[in-house]
Amino acid sequence: MYRLLVETEQDYFHSSITEQHFAICDSLCRYYEDHGTPDKQAKALLFMGNMSSIGNDFPSAVQWYMKAQSQAENHSLFRLLSLICREEGDLYFNQRMLDDCLSYYQRYYYLSDAAHDLRRTAYATFEMGRVYTILQEVDS
């Protein structure tokens, strides 16, 4: 199961995760719910949320992300929590719920900045700028 988790994590980070990964992600969630460490369980929940998002099942995606967020917060998994915030922000942005996505991008920014992760901090800044541009109706 650990090998499947690592392979799925690689696919997730390379943005090559597809709906074909659904069965794997579901198996990982079920396995790590009973047998895994909190970080592995939170990753599996994050992947399930991503799978639901890909399938346009937004209520389920939010549910999976909230479970992953709770797990990450309870065990101080801040790097993973920042990824979850990014995914939640992207989910709300794709639905054009801009006020909701902004708070997640801000939290993503603060967590990335605290971890001195410049790449993720820059990404969060870009996403917040994009949302503010749309909200302020700036056209240039």
CSV table of N, CA and C in Angstrom, one decimal:
chain,number,residue,atom,x,y,z
A,1,MET,N,0.8,-1.2,0.0
A,1,MET,CA,0.0,0.0,0.0
A,1,MET,C,0.9,1.3,0.0
A,2,TYR,N,2.0,1.2,0.7
A,2,TYR,CA,2.9,2.3,0.7
A,2,TYR,C,3.4,2.7,-0.7
A,3,ARG,N,3.7,1.7,-1.5
A,3,ARG,CA,4.2,1.9,-2.9
A,3,ARG,C,3.1,2.6,-3.7
A,4,LEU,N,1.8,2.1,-3.5
A,4,LEU,CA,0.7,2.8,-4.2
A,4,LEU,C,0.5,4.2,-3.7
A,5,LEU,N,0.7,4.5,-2.5
A,5,LEU,CA,0.7,5.9,-2.0
A,5,LEU,C,1.7,6.7,-2.6
A,6,VAL,N,2.9,6.2,-2.7
A,6,VAL,CA,4.0,7.0,-3.3
A,6,VAL,C,3.8,7.3,-4.7
A,7,GLU,N,3.4,6.2,-5.5
A,7,GLU,CA,3.1,6.4,-6.9
A,7,GLU,C,2.0,7.4,-7.1
A,8,THR,N,0.9,7.3,-6.3
A,8,THR,CA,-0.2,8.2,-6.5
A,8,THR,C,0.2,9.7,-6.1
A,9,GLU,N,1.1,9.8,-5.1
A,9,GLU,CA,1.6,11.1,-4.7
A,9,GLU,C,2.5,11.7,-5.9
A,10,GLN,N,3.3,10.9,-6.5
A,10,GLN,CA,4.0,11.3,-7.7
A,10,GLN,C,3.1,11.8,-8.8
A,11,ASP,N,2.1,11.0,-9.1
A,11,ASP,CA,1.1,11.4,-10.1
A,11,ASP,C,0.4,12.7,-9.7
A,12,TYR,N,0.1,12.9,-8.4
A,12,TYR,CA,-0.6,14.1,-8.0
A,12,TYR,C,0.3,15.3,-8.2
A,13,PHE,N,1.6,15.2,-7.8
A,13,PHE,CA,2.5,16.3,-7.9
A,13,PHE,C,2.9,16.6,-9.4
A,14,HIS,N,2.8,15.6,-10.2
A,14,HIS,CA,3.1,15.9,-11.6
A,14,HIS,C,1.8,16.2,-12.4
A,15,SER,N,0.7,16.4,-11.7
A,15,SER,CA,-0.6,16.7,-12.3
A,15,SER,C,-1.1,15.7,-13.3
A,16,SER,N,-0.7,14.4,-13.1
A,16,SER,CA,-1.1,13.4,-14.0
A,16,SER,C,-2.1,12.4,-13.4
A,17,ILE,N,-2.7,12.9,-12.3
A,17,ILE,CA,-3.7,12.0,-11.7
A,17,ILE,C,-5.0,12.2,-12.5
A,18,THR,N,-5.7,11.0,-12.7
A,18,THR,CA,-6.9,11.0,-13.5
A,18,THR,C,-8.0,10.2,-12.8
A,19,GLU,N,-9.1,10.2,-13.4
A,19,GLU,CA,-10.2,9.4,-12.8
A,19,GLU,C,-9.9,7.9,-12.7
A,20,GLN,N,-8.9,7.5,-13.4
A,20,GLN,CA,-8.5,6.1,-13.3
A,20,GLN,C,-7.9,5.7,-12.0
A,21,HIS,N,-7.5,6.7,-11.2
A,21,HIS,CA,-6.8,6.6,-9.9
A,21,HIS,C,-7.9,6.4,-8.8
A,22,PHE,N,-9.2,6.5,-9.2
A,22,PHE,CA,-10.2,6.5,-8.1
A,22,PHE,C,-10.1,5.3,-7.2
A,23,ALA,N,-10.1,4.1,-7.8
A,23,ALA,CA,-10.1,2.9,-7.1
A,23,ALA,C,-8.8,2.8,-6.1
A,24,ILE,N,-7.7,3.3,-6.6
A,24,ILE,CA,-6.5,3.3,-5.8
A,24,ILE,C,-6.6,4.2,-4.7
A,25,CYS,N,-7.1,5.4,-4.9
A,25,CYS,CA,-7.3,6.4,-3.8
A,25,CYS,C,-8.3,5.9,-2.8
A,26,ASP,N,-9.4,5.3,-3.3
A,26,ASP,CA,-10.4,4.8,-2.3
A,26,ASP,C,-9.8,3.7,-1.5
A,27,SER,N,-9.0,2.8,-2.1
A,27,SER,CA,-8.3,1.7,-1.3
A,27,SER,C,-7.3,2.3,-0.3
A,28,LEU,N,-6.6,3.3,-0.7
A,28,LEU,CA,-5.7,4.0,0.2
A,28,LEU,C,-6.4,4.6,1.4
A,29,CYS,N,-7.5,5.2,1.2
A,29,CYS,CA,-8.3,5.8,2.3
A,29,CYS,C,-8.7,4.8,3.2
A,30,ARG,N,-9.3,3.7,2.7
A,30,ARG,CA,-9.8,2.7,3.6
A,30,ARG,C,-8.6,2.0,4.3
A,31,TYR,N,-7.5,1.8,3.7
A,31,TYR,CA,-6.4,1.1,4.4
A,31,TYR,C,-5.8,2.0,5.5
A,32,TYR,N,-5.5,3.2,5.1
A,32,TYR,CA,-4.8,4.1,6.1
A,32,TYR,C,-5.8,4.6,7.2
A,33,GLU,N,-7.1,4.4,7.0
A,33,GLU,CA,-8.0,4.8,8.1
A,33,GLU,C,-7.8,3.9,9.3
A,34,ASP,N,-7.4,2.6,9.0
A,34,ASP,CA,-7.2,1.7,10.1
A,34,ASP,C,-5.8,1.4,10.4
A,35,HIS,N,-4.9,1.5,9.4
A,35,HIS,CA,-3.5,1.0,9.6
A,35,HIS,C,-2.4,2.1,9.4
A,36,GLY,N,-2.7,3.3,9.2
A,36,GLY,CA,-1.7,4.2,8.8
A,36,GLY,C,-1.4,5.3,9.8
A,37,THR,N,-0.4,6.0,9.5
A,37,THR,CA,0.0,7.2,10.3
A,37,THR,C,-0.9,8.3,9.8
A,38,PRO,N,-1.0,9.4,10.7
A,38,PRO,CA,-1.9,10.5,10.3
A,38,PRO,C,-1.5,11.2,9.0
A,39,ASP,N,-0.2,11.3,8.7
A,39,ASP,CA,0.2,11.9,7.5
A,39,ASP,C,-0.2,11.1,6.2
A,40,LYS,N,-0.1,9.8,6.3
A,40,LYS,CA,-0.5,9.0,5.2
A,40,LYS,C,-2.0,9.0,5.0
A,41,GLN,N,-2.7,9.0,6.1
A,41,GLN,CA,-4.2,9.1,6.0
A,41,GLN,C,-4.6,10.4,5.4
A,42,ALA,N,-4.0,11.5,5.9
A,42,ALA,CA,-4.4,12.8,5.4
A,42,ALA,C,-4.1,12.9,3.9
A,43,LYS,N,-2.9,12.3,3.4
A,43,LYS,CA,-2.6,12.4,2.0
A,43,LYS,C,-3.7,11.6,1.2
A,44,ALA,N,-4.0,10.4,1.7
A,44,ALA,CA,-5.0,9.6,1.0
A,44,ALA,C,-6.4,10.4,0.9
A,45,LEU,N,-6.7,11.1,2.0
A,45,LEU,CA,-8.0,11.9,2.0
A,45,LEU,C,-7.8,13.0,1.0
A,46,LEU,N,-6.7,13.7,0.9
A,46,LEU,CA,-6.4,14.7,-0.1
A,46,LEU,C,-6.6,14.2,-1.5
A,47,PHE,N,-6.0,13.0,-1.8
A,47,PHE,CA,-6.1,12.4,-3.1
A,47,PHE,C,-7.6,12.1,-3.4
A,48,MET,N,-8.4,11.6,-2.5
A,48,MET,CA,-9.8,11.4,-2.7
A,48,MET,C,-10.5,12.6,-3.0
A,49,GLY,N,-10.2,13.7,-2.3
A,49,GLY,CA,-10.8,15.0,-2.6
A,49,GLY,C,-10.5,15.5,-4.0
A,50,ASN,N,-9.2,15.2,-4.4
A,50,ASN,CA,-8.8,15.6,-5.7
A,50,ASN,C,-9.6,14.8,-6.8
A,51,MET,N,-9.8,13.5,-6.5
A,51,MET,CA,-10.5,12.6,-7.4
A,51,MET,C,-12.0,13.1,-7.5
A,52,SER,N,-12.6,13.5,-6.4
A,52,SER,CA,-13.9,14.0,-6.5
A,52,SER,C,-14.0,15.3,-7.3
A,53,SER,N,-13.0,16.1,-7.1
A,53,SER,CA,-13.0,17.4,-7.8
A,53,SER,C,-12.8,17.2,-9.3
A,54,ILE,N,-12.0,16.2,-9.7
A,54,ILE,CA,-11.8,15.9,-11.1
A,54,ILE,C,-13.2,15.4,-11.7
A,55,GLY,N,-13.9,14.6,-10.9
A,55,GLY,CA,-15.2,14.1,-11.4
A,55,GLY,C,-16.3,15.1,-11.2
A,56,ASN,N,-16.0,16.3,-10.9
A,56,ASN,CA,-17.1,17.4,-10.7
A,56,ASN,C,-18.1,17.1,-9.6
A,57,ASP,N,-17.7,16.3,-8.6
A,57,ASP,CA,-18.5,16.0,-7.5
A,57,ASP,C,-18.0,16.9,-6.3
A,58,PHE,N,-18.4,18.2,-6.4
A,58,PHE,CA,-17.8,19.2,-5.5
A,58,PHE,C,-18.2,19.0,-4.1
A,59,PRO,N,-19.5,18.6,-3.7
A,59,PRO,CA,-19.8,18.4,-2.3
A,59,PRO,C,-18.9,17.3,-1.7
A,60,SER,N,-18.7,16.2,-2.4
A,60,SER,CA,-17.8,15.2,-1.9
A,60,SER,C,-16.4,15.6,-1.8
A,61,ALA,N,-15.9,16.4,-2.8
A,61,ALA,CA,-14.6,17.0,-2.7
A,61,ALA,C,-14.4,17.8,-1.4
A,62,VAL,N,-15.3,18.7,-1.1
A,62,VAL,CA,-15.3,19.5,0.1
A,62,VAL,C,-15.2,18.6,1.3
A,63,GLN,N,-16.0,17.6,1.3
A,63,GLN,CA,-16.1,16.7,2.5
A,63,GLN,C,-14.7,16.0,2.7
A,64,TRP,N,-14.1,15.5,1.6
A,64,TRP,CA,-12.8,14.8,1.7
A,64,TRP,C,-11.7,15.8,2.1
A,65,TYR,N,-11.8,17.0,1.6
A,65,TYR,CA,-10.8,18.0,1.9
A,65,TYR,C,-10.9,18.4,3.4
A,66,MET,N,-12.1,18.5,3.9
A,66,MET,CA,-12.4,18.9,5.3
A,66,MET,C,-11.8,17.8,6.2
A,67,LYS,N,-12.0,16.5,5.8
A,67,LYS,CA,-11.5,15.4,6.6
A,67,LYS,C,-10.0,15.5,6.6
A,68,ALA,N,-9.4,15.7,5.5
A,68,ALA,CA,-7.9,15.8,5.4
A,68,ALA,C,-7.4,17.0,6.2
A,69,GLN,N,-8.1,18.1,6.1
A,69,GLN,CA,-7.7,19.3,6.8
A,69,GLN,C,-7.8,19.1,8.3
A,70,SER,N,-8.8,18.4,8.8
A,70,SER,CA,-8.9,18.1,10.2
A,70,SER,C,-7.8,17.2,10.7
A,71,GLN,N,-7.5,16.2,9.9
A,71,GLN,CA,-6.4,15.3,10.2
A,71,GLN,C,-5.0,16.0,10.2
A,72,ALA,N,-4.8,16.9,9.3
A,72,ALA,CA,-3.5,17.6,9.2
A,72,ALA,C,-3.4,18.6,10.4
A,73,GLU,N,-4.5,19.3,10.7
A,73,GLU,CA,-4.5,20.2,11.8
A,73,GLU,C,-4.3,19.5,13.1
A,74,ASN,N,-4.9,18.4,13.3
A,74,ASN,CA,-4.8,17.7,14.6
A,74,ASN,C,-3.4,17.2,14.8
A,75,HIS,N,-2.6,16.9,13.8
A,75,HIS,CA,-1.3,16.4,13.9
A,75,HIS,C,-0.2,17.3,13.4
A,76,SER,N,-0.5,18.6,13.3
A,76,SER,CA,0.4,19.6,12.9
A,76,SER,C,1.2,19.3,11.7
A,77,LEU,N,0.5,18.9,10.6
A,77,LEU,CA,1.1,18.6,9.3
A,77,LEU,C,1.0,19.8,8.4
A,78,PHE,N,1.8,20.8,8.7
A,78,PHE,CA,1.6,22.1,8.1
A,78,PHE,C,1.8,22.1,6.6
A,79,ARG,N,2.8,21.4,6.1
A,79,ARG,CA,3.1,21.3,4.7
A,79,ARG,C,1.9,20.7,3.9
A,80,LEU,N,1.4,19.6,4.5
A,80,LEU,CA,0.3,19.0,3.9
A,80,LEU,C,-1.0,19.9,4.0
A,81,LEU,N,-1.1,20.6,5.1
A,81,LEU,CA,-2.2,21.5,5.3
A,81,LEU,C,-2.2,22.6,4.2
A,82,SER,N,-1.0,23.0,3.9
A,82,SER,CA,-0.9,24.1,2.8
A,82,SER,C,-1.4,23.5,1.5
A,83,LEU,N,-1.1,22.3,1.2
A,83,LEU,CA,-1.6,21.7,-0.1
A,83,LEU,C,-3.1,21.6,-0.1
A,84,ILE,N,-3.6,21.2,1.1
A,84,ILE,CA,-5.1,21.1,1.2
A,84,ILE,C,-5.8,22.4,1.0
A,85,CYS,N,-5.2,23.5,1.6
A,85,CYS,CA,-5.8,24.8,1.4
A,85,CYS,C,-5.7,25.2,-0.1
A,86,ARG,N,-4.6,24.9,-0.8
A,86,ARG,CA,-4.5,25.2,-2.2
A,86,ARG,C,-5.6,24.5,-3.0
A,87,GLU,N,-5.8,23.2,-2.7
A,87,GLU,CA,-6.8,22.5,-3.4
A,87,GLU,C,-8.2,23.0,-3.1
A,88,GLU,N,-8.5,23.4,-1.9
A,88,GLU,CA,-9.8,23.9,-1.5
A,88,GLU,C,-10.0,25.3,-2.2
A,89,GLY,N,-9.0,26.1,-2.3
A,89,GLY,CA,-9.0,27.4,-3.0
A,89,GLY,C,-9.3,27.2,-4.4
A,90,ASP,N,-8.6,26.2,-5.1
A,90,ASP,CA,-8.8,25.9,-6.5
A,90,ASP,C,-10.2,25.4,-6.7
A,91,LEU,N,-10.7,24.6,-5.8
A,91,LEU,CA,-12.1,24.1,-6.0
A,91,LEU,C,-13.1,25.2,-6.0
A,92,TYR,N,-13.0,26.1,-5.0
A,92,TYR,CA,-13.9,27.2,-5.0
A,92,TYR,C,-13.7,28.2,-6.2
A,93,PHE,N,-12.5,28.4,-6.6
A,93,PHE,CA,-12.2,29.3,-7.7
A,93,PHE,C,-12.8,28.7,-9.0
A,94,ASN,N,-12.7,27.4,-9.2
A,94,ASN,CA,-13.3,26.8,-10.4
A,94,ASN,C,-14.8,26.9,-10.4
A,95,GLN,N,-15.4,27.1,-9.2
A,95,GLN,CA,-16.9,27.3,-9.2
A,95,GLN,C,-17.2,28.8,-9.1
A,96,ARG,N,-16.2,29.6,-9.2
A,96,ARG,CA,-16.4,31.1,-9.2
A,96,ARG,C,-17.0,31.6,-7.9
A,97,MET,N,-16.6,30.9,-6.8
A,97,MET,CA,-17.0,31.3,-5.5
A,97,MET,C,-15.8,32.1,-4.9
A,98,LEU,N,-15.5,33.2,-5.5
A,98,LEU,CA,-14.3,33.9,-5.3
A,98,LEU,C,-14.0,34.4,-3.8
A,99,ASP,N,-15.1,34.8,-3.1
A,99,ASP,CA,-14.9,35.2,-1.7
A,99,ASP,C,-14.4,34.0,-0.9
A,100,ASP,N,-15.0,32.8,-1.2
A,100,ASP,CA,-14.6,31.6,-0.4
A,100,ASP,C,-13.2,31.2,-0.7
A,101,CYS,N,-12.8,31.2,-2.0
A,101,CYS,CA,-11.5,30.7,-2.4
A,101,CYS,C,-10.4,31.6,-1.8
A,102,LEU,N,-10.7,32.9,-1.7
A,102,LEU,CA,-9.6,33.8,-1.3
A,102,LEU,C,-9.1,33.5,0.1
A,103,SER,N,-10.0,33.1,1.0
A,103,SER,CA,-9.5,32.8,2.4
A,103,SER,C,-8.6,31.6,2.4
A,104,TYR,N,-8.9,30.6,1.5
A,104,TYR,CA,-8.0,29.4,1.4
A,104,TYR,C,-6.7,29.8,0.8
A,105,TYR,N,-6.7,30.6,-0.2
A,105,TYR,CA,-5.4,31.0,-0.8
A,105,TYR,C,-4.6,31.8,0.2
A,106,GLN,N,-5.2,32.7,1.0
A,106,GLN,CA,-4.5,33.4,2.0
A,106,GLN,C,-3.9,32.5,3.1
A,107,ARG,N,-4.6,31.5,3.5
A,107,ARG,CA,-4.1,30.5,4.4
A,107,ARG,C,-2.9,29.7,3.8
A,108,TYR,N,-3.1,29.4,2.6
A,108,TYR,CA,-2.0,28.7,1.8
A,108,TYR,C,-0.8,29.5,1.8
A,109,TYR,N,-1.0,30.8,1.6
A,109,TYR,CA,0.2,31.8,1.5
A,109,TYR,C,0.9,31.8,2.9
A,110,TYR,N,0.1,32.0,4.0
A,110,TYR,CA,0.7,32.1,5.3
A,110,TYR,C,1.4,30.8,5.7
A,111,LEU,N,0.9,29.7,5.4
A,111,LEU,CA,1.5,28.4,5.7
A,111,LEU,C,2.8,28.2,4.9
A,112,SER,N,2.7,28.5,3.6
A,112,SER,CA,3.9,28.4,2.8
A,112,SER,C,5.0,29.4,3.2
A,113,ASP,N,4.6,30.6,3.5
A,113,ASP,CA,5.6,31.6,4.0
A,113,ASP,C,6.2,31.2,5.3
A,114,ALA,N,5.5,30.6,6.2
A,114,ALA,CA,6.0,30.2,7.5
A,114,ALA,C,7.0,29.0,7.3
A,115,ALA,N,6.8,28.2,6.3
A,115,ALA,CA,7.7,27.1,6.0
A,115,ALA,C,8.8,27.5,5.1
A,116,HIS,N,8.9,28.8,4.7
A,116,HIS,CA,9.9,29.3,3.8
A,116,HIS,C,10.0,28.6,2.5
A,117,ASP,N,8.8,28.2,2.0
A,117,ASP,CA,8.6,27.5,0.7
A,117,ASP,C,8.3,28.6,-0.3
A,118,LEU,N,9.4,29.0,-1.0
A,118,LEU,CA,9.2,30.2,-1.9
A,118,LEU,C,8.3,29.9,-3.1
A,119,ARG,N,8.4,28.7,-3.6
A,119,ARG,CA,7.6,28.3,-4.8
A,119,ARG,C,6.1,28.3,-4.5
A,120,ARG,N,5.8,27.7,-3.4
A,120,ARG,CA,4.3,27.7,-3.0
A,120,ARG,C,3.9,29.1,-2.6
A,121,THR,N,4.7,29.9,-1.9
A,121,THR,CA,4.4,31.3,-1.6
A,121,THR,C,4.1,32.1,-2.8
A,122,ALA,N,5.0,31.9,-3.8
A,122,ALA,CA,4.7,32.6,-5.1
A,122,ALA,C,3.5,32.2,-5.8
A,123,TYR,N,3.2,30.9,-5.7
A,123,TYR,CA,1.9,30.4,-6.3
A,123,TYR,C,0.7,31.0,-5.6
A,124,ALA,N,0.8,31.0,-4.3
A,124,ALA,CA,-0.4,31.5,-3.5
A,124,ALA,C,-0.5,33.0,-3.8
A,125,THR,N,0.6,33.8,-4.0
A,125,THR,CA,0.5,35.2,-4.3
A,125,THR,C,-0.1,35.4,-5.7
A,126,PHE,N,0.3,34.6,-6.6
A,126,PHE,CA,-0.3,34.6,-8.0
A,126,PHE,C,-1.8,34.4,-7.9
A,127,GLU,N,-2.2,33.3,-7.2
A,127,GLU,CA,-3.6,33.0,-7.2
A,127,GLU,C,-4.4,34.1,-6.5
A,128,MET,N,-3.9,34.7,-5.4
A,128,MET,CA,-4.6,35.8,-4.7
A,128,MET,C,-4.7,37.0,-5.6
A,129,GLY,N,-3.7,37.2,-6.4
A,129,GLY,CA,-3.7,38.4,-7.3
A,129,GLY,C,-4.7,38.1,-8.4
A,130,ARG,N,-4.8,36.9,-8.9
A,130,ARG,CA,-5.8,36.6,-9.9
A,130,ARG,C,-7.2,36.8,-9.4
A,131,VAL,N,-7.5,36.4,-8.1
A,131,VAL,CA,-8.8,36.5,-7.5
A,131,VAL,C,-9.1,38.0,-7.3
A,132,TYR,N,-8.2,38.8,-6.8
A,132,TYR,CA,-8.4,40.2,-6.6
A,132,TYR,C,-8.6,40.9,-7.9
A,133,THR,N,-7.9,40.5,-8.9
A,133,THR,CA,-8.1,41.1,-10.3
A,133,THR,C,-9.6,40.9,-10.7
A,134,ILE,N,-10.1,39.7,-10.6
A,134,ILE,CA,-11.4,39.4,-11.0
A,134,ILE,C,-12.4,40.2,-10.1
A,135,LEU,N,-12.2,40.2,-8.8
A,135,LEU,CA,-13.1,40.8,-7.9
A,135,LEU,C,-13.2,42.3,-8.1
A,136,GLN,N,-12.1,42.9,-8.4
A,136,GLN,CA,-12.0,44.4,-8.7
A,136,GLN,C,-12.3,44.8,-10.1
A,137,GLU,N,-12.6,43.8,-10.9
A,137,GLU,CA,-13.0,44.0,-12.3
A,137,GLU,C,-11.9,44.7,-13.1
A,138,VAL,N,-10.6,44.4,-12.8
A,138,VAL,CA,-9.5,45.0,-13.5
A,138,VAL,C,-9.3,44.3,-14.8
A,139,ASP,N,-9.3,45.1,-15.9
A,139,ASP,CA,-9.2,44.4,-17.2
A,139,ASP,C,-7.8,44.6,-17.9
A,140,SER,N,-6.9,45.1,-17.2
A,140,SER,CA,-5.6,45.3,-17.8
A,140,SER,C,-4.5,45.1,-16.8
